[in-house]
Short mmCIF file of C-alpha atoms in Angstrom, two decimals:
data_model
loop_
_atom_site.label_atom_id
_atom_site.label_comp_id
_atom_site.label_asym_id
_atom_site.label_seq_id
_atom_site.Cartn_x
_atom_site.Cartn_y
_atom_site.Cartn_z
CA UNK U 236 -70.38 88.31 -57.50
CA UNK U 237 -66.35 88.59 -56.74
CA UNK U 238 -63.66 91.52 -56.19
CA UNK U 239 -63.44 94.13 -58.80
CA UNK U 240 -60.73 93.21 -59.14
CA UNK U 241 -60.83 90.07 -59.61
CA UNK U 242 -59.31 89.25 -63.36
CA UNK U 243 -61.48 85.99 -63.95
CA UNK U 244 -65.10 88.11 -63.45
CA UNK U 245 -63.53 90.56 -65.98
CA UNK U 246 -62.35 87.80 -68.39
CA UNK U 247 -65.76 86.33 -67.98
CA UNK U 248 -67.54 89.44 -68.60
CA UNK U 249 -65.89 89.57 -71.85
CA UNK U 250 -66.78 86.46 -72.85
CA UNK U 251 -70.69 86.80 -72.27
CA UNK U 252 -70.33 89.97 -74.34
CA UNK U 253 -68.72 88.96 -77.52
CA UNK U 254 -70.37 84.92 -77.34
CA UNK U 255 -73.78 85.84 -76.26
CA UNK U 256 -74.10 89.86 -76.40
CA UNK U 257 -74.77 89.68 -72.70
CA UNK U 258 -73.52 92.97 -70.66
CA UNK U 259 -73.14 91.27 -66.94
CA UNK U 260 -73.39 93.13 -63.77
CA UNK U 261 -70.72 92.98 -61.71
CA UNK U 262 -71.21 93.10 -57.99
CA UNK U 263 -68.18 93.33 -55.21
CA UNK U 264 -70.31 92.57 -51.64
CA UNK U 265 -67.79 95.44 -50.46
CA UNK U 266 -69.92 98.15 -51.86
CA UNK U 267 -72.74 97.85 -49.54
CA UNK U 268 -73.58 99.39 -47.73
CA UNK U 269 -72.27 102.90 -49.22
CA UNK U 270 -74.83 101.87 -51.99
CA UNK U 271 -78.57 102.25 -50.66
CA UNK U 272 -80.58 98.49 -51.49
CA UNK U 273 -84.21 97.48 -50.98
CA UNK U 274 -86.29 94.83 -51.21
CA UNK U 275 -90.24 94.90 -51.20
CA UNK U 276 -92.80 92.63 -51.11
CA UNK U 277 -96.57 93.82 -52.68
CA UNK U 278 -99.39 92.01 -54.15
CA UNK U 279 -97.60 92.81 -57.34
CA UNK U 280 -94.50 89.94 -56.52
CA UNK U 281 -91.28 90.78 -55.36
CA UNK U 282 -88.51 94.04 -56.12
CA UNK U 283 -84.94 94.48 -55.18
CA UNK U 284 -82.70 97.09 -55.91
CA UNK U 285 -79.48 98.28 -55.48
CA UNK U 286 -78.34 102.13 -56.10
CA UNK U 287 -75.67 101.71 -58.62
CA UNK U 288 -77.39 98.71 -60.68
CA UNK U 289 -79.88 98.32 -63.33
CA UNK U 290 -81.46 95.19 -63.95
CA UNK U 291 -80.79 93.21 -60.55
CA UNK U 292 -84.57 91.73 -60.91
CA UNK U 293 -83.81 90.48 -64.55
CA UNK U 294 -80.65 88.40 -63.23
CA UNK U 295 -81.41 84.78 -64.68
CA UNK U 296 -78.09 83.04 -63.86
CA UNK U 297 -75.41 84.53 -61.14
CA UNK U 298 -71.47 83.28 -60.84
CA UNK U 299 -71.42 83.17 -57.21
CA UNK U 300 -67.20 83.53 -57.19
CA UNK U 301 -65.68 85.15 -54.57
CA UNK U 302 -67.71 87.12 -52.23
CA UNK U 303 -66.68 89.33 -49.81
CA UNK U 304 -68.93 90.71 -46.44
CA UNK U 305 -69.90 93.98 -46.96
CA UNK U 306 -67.86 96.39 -45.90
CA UNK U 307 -69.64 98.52 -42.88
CA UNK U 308 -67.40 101.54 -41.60
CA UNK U 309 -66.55 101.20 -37.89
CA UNK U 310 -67.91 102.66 -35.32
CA UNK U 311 -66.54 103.32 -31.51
CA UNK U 312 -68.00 100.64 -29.88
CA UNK U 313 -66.83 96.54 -31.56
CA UNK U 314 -70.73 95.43 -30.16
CA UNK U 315 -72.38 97.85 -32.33
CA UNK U 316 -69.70 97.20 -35.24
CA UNK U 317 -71.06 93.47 -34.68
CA UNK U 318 -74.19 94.18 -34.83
CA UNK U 319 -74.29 96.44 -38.16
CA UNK U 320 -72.08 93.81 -39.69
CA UNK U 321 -74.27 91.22 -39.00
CA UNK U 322 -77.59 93.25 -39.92
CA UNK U 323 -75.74 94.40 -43.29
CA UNK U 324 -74.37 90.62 -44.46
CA UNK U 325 -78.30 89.37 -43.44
CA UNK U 326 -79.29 91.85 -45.53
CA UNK U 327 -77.34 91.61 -48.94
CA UNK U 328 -77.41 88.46 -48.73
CA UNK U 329 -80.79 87.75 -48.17
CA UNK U 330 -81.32 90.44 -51.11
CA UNK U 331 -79.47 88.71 -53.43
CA UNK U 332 -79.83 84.66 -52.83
CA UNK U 333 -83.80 84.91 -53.25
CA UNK U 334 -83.97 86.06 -56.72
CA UNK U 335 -85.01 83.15 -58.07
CA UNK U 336 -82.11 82.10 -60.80
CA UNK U 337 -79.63 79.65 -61.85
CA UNK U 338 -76.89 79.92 -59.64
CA UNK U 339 -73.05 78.93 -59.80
CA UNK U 340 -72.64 77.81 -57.08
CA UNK U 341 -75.74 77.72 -54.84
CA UNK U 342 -74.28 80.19 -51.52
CA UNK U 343 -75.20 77.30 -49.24
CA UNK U 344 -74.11 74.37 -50.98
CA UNK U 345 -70.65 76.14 -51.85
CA UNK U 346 -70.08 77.85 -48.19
CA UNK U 347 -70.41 73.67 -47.29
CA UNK U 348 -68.26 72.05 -50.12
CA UNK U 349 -65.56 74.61 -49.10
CA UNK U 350 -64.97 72.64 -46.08
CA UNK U 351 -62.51 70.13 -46.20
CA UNK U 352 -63.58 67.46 -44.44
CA UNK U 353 -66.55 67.44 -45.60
CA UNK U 354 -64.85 66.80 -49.27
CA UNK U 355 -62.83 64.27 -47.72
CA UNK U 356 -65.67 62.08 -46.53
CA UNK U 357 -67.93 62.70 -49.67
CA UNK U 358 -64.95 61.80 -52.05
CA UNK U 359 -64.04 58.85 -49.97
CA UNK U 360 -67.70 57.32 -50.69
CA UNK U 361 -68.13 58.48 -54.22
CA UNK U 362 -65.29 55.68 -54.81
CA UNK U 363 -61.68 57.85 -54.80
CA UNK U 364 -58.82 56.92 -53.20
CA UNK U 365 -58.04 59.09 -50.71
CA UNK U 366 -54.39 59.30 -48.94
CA UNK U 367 -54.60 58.14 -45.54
CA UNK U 368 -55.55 61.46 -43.55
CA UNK U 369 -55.60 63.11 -40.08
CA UNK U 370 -57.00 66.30 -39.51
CA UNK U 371 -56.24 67.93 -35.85
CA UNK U 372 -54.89 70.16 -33.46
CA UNK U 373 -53.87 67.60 -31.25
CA UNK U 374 -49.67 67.50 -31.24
CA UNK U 375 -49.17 64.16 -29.82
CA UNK U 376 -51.96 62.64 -32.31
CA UNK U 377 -50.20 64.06 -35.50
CA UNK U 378 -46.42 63.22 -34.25
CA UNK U 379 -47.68 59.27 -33.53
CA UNK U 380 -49.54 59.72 -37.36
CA UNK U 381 -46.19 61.13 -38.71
CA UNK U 382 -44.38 58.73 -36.73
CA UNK U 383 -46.61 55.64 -37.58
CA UNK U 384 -46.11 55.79 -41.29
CA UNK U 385 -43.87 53.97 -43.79
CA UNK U 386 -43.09 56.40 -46.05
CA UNK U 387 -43.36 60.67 -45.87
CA UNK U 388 -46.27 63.04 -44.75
CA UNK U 389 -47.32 66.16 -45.84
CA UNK U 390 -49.10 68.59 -44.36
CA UNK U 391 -51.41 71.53 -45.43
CA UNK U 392 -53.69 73.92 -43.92
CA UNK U 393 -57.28 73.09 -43.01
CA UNK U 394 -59.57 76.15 -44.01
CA UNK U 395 -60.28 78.31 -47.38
CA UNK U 396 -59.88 81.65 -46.32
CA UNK U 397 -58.33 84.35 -48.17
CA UNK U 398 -54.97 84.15 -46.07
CA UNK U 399 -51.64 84.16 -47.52
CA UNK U 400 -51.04 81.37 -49.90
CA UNK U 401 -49.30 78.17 -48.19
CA UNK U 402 -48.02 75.23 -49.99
CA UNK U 403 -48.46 71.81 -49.41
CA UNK U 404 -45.05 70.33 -47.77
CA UNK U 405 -43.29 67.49 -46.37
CA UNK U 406 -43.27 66.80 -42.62
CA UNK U 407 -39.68 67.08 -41.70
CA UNK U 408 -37.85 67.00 -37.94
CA UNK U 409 -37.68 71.10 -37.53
CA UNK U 410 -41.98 70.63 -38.11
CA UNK U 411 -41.82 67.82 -36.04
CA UNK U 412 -40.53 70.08 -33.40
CA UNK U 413 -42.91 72.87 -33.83
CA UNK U 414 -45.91 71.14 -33.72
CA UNK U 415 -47.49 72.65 -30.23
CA UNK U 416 -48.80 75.50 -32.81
CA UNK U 417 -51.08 73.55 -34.47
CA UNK U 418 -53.14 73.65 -31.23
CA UNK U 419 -54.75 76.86 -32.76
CA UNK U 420 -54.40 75.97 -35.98
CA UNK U 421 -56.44 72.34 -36.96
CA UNK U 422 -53.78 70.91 -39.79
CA UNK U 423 -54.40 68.01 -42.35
CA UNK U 424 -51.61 65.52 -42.73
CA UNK U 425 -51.49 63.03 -45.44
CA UNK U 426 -49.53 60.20 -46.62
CA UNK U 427 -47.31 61.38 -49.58
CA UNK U 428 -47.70 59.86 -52.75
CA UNK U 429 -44.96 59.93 -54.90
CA UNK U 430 -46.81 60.82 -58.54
CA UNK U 431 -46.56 60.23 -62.41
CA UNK U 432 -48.44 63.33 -62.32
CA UNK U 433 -51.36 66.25 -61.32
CA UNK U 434 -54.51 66.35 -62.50
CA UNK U 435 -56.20 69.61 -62.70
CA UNK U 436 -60.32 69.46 -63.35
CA UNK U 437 -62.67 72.22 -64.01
CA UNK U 438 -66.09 70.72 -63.55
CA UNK U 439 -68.88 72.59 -65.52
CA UNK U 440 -71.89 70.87 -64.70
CA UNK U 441 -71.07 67.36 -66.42
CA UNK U 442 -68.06 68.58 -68.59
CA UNK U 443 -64.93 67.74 -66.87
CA UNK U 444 -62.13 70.05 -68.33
CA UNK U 445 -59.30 67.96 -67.62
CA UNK U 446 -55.29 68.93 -68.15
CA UNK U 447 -52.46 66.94 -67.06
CA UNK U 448 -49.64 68.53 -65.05
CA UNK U 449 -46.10 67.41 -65.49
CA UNK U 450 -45.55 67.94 -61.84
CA UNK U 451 -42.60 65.84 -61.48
CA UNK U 452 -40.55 67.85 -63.97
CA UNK U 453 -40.01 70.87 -62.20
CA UNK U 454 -40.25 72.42 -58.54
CA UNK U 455 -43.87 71.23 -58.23
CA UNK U 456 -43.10 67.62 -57.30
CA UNK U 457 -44.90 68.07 -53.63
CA UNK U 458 -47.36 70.88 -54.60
CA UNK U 459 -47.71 71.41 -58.12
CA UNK U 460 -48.75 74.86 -58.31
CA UNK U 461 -45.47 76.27 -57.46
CA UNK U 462 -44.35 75.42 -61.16
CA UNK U 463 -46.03 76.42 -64.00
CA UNK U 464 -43.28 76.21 -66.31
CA UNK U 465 -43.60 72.06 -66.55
CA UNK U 466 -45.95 71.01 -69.50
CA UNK U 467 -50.06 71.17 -69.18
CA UNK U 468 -51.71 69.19 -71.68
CA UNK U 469 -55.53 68.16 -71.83
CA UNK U 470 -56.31 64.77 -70.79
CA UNK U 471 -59.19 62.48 -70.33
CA UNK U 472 -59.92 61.04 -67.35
CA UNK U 473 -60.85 56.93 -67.07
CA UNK U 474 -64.36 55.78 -66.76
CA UNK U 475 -64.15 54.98 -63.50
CA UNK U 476 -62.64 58.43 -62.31
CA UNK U 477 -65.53 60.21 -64.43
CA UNK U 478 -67.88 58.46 -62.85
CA UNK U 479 -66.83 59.11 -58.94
CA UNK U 480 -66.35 62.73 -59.96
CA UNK U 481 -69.64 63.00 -61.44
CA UNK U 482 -71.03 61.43 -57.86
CA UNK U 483 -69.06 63.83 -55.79
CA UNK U 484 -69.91 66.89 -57.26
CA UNK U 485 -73.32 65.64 -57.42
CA UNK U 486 -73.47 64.92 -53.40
CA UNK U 487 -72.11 68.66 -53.05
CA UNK U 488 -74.25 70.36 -54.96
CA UNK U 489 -72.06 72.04 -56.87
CA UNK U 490 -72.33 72.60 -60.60
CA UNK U 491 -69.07 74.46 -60.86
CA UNK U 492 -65.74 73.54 -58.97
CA UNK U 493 -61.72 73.38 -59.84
CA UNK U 494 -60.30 69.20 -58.42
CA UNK U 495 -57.21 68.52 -57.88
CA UNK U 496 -56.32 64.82 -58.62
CA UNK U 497 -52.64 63.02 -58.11
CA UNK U 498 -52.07 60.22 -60.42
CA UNK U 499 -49.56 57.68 -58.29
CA UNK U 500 -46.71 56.37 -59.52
CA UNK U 501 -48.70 52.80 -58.71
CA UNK U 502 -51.46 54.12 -61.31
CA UNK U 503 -54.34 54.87 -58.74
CA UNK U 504 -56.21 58.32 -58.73
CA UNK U 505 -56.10 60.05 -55.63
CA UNK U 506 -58.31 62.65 -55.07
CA UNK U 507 -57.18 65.64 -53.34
CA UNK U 508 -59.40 68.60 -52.88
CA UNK U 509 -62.05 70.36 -54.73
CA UNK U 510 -62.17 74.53 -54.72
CA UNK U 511 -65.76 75.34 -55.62
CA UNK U 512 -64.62 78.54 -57.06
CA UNK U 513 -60.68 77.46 -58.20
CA UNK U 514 -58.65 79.04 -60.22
CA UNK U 515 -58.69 78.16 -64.30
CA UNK U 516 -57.53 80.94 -66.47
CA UNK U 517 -54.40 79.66 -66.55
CA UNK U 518 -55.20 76.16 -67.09
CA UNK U 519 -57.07 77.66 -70.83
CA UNK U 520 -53.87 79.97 -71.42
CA UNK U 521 -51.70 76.76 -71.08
CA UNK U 522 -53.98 74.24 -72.88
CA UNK U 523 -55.95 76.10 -75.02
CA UNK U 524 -59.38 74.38 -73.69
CA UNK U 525 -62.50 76.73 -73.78
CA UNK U 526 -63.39 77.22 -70.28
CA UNK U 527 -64.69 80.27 -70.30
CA UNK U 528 -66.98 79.33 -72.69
CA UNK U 529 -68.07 76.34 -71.12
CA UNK U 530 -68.83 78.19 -68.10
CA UNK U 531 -70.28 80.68 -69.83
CA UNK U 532 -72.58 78.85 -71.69
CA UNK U 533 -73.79 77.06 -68.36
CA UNK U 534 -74.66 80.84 -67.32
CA UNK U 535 -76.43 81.70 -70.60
CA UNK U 536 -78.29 78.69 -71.58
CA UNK U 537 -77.89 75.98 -68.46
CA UNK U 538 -75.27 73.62 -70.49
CA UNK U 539 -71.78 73.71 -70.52
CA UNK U 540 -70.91 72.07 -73.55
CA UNK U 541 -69.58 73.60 -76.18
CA UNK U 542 -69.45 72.37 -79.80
CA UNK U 543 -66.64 70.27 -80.89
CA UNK U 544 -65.45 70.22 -77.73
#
């Protein structure tokens, strides 16, 4: 389930093909509901269906990547355009999270891990550090937070929409001065810590695909995904790390998700966020680290190991 566009669905598809001489569907949310579905209920079981697709009721395992709503025309009146929006979204999605499979990640276990806070507090008792954090829209409470400690702040935005990208920067006086805006806007600001390096993790189910990012080499010092020119190279993460990821993803639910970890220049492990559907291609172009079979495997057979891995 993502955009058709969407290069890591196609990458994957290829990979299920030539690995495990599966032929995926592929399902953008956006094409309901210009494509007729049902769903009926006999003494025979269950059916669902979906115009354009063969097979829906043999799915076994679904990538749950990036969904869209579906996409209903609009009509004259915004009530009705509610209305058939909401009726349409109840529908595919009620079509499509009963069939009864392994899913990656389960809809409402991902829709909650996506939320930032709620990372934040579930990291901070699986054992991470965590920089000290404030999360408002409250001016006067983020200047005396910015104001109140020793060393820099960033900030970053709160929510995981699809909006244009924004990097993670440091508070400085002209953001100081334009801080009414975050009224409408909740913002997180964090303590800064100055890095070794950036830890990027793709969790597959138990696996932890680790590569180290040599942040502080290039552009990416604050936010290291504006530099990808700095050397990636897989890394291992300590015992103790392992073992708080392994309790965090557990306490989400999620089987699947893409961390972000800073490694402080005083040697501690701070976690920063999780995206339960993160980007990785780019992490196995760099490294060379079999991701997409790991994941793939997980959607084949349950288990994301791969051999000699």
């Amino acid at each position: 389930m993502s955009e058709s566009d969407d290069l890591h669905a196609t990458a994957m598809a290829v990979t299920l093909r030539e690995h495990h001489g599966v032929n995926p569907i592929q399902l953008d949310l956006r094409d309901f509901p210009r494509e007729s579905g049902s769903f009926r209920l006999d003494r025979l079981g269950t059916s669902r269906s979906m115009s354009h697709l063969i097979g829906l009721d043999e799915v076994r395992s679904v990538w749950w990547r990036r969904p869209h709503p579906s996409q209903v025309p609009a009509g004259v009146r915004a009530t009705d355009d509610a209305f058939r929006q909401a009726e349409c979204d109840g529908f595919i999605q009620g079509l499509l999270w009963s069939i009864p499979a392994l899913w990656v990640n389960d809809p409402g276990n991902d829709r909650t891990a996506n939320r930032k806070i709620v990372q934040l507090e579930t990291a901070h008792r699986a054992g991470f550090a965590i920089p000290e954090t404030l999360i408002t829209n409250d001016p006067d409470e983020a200047r005396s937070f910015v104001e109140s400690r020793g060393g820099a702040v960033v900030y970053k935005r709160t929510g995981t929409s699809r909006a244009e990208f924004a990097e993670t920067r440091i508070v400085g006086e002209s953001d100081l001065a334009r801080l009414a805006g975050i009224r409408s806007a909740p913002t997180i600001f964090q303590d800064y810590i100055v890095a070794q390096c950036d830890l990027r993790v793709v969790w597959v189910d138990g696996v932890a695909w680790t590569v180290r990012i040599d942040s502080q080499a290039g552009a990416g010092r604050v936010d290291s995904r504006l530099d990808t020119s700095v050397e990636f190279a897989p890394a291992q993460l300590p015992a103790s790390v392992s073992k708080s990821l392994a309790i965090l993803m557990g306490a989400l639910g999620l089987s699947f998700g893409v961390l972000d970890l800073r490694l402080g220049a005083d040697g501690e492990y701070y976690f920063l966020e999780v995206n339960p559907q993160g980007q990785f291609a780019y992490l196995e172009i760099k490294t060379g680290l079999p991701i997409f079979t790991s994941l793939a495997n997980l959607l084949v057979h349950g288990d994301g190991s791969v051999a000699d891995s």
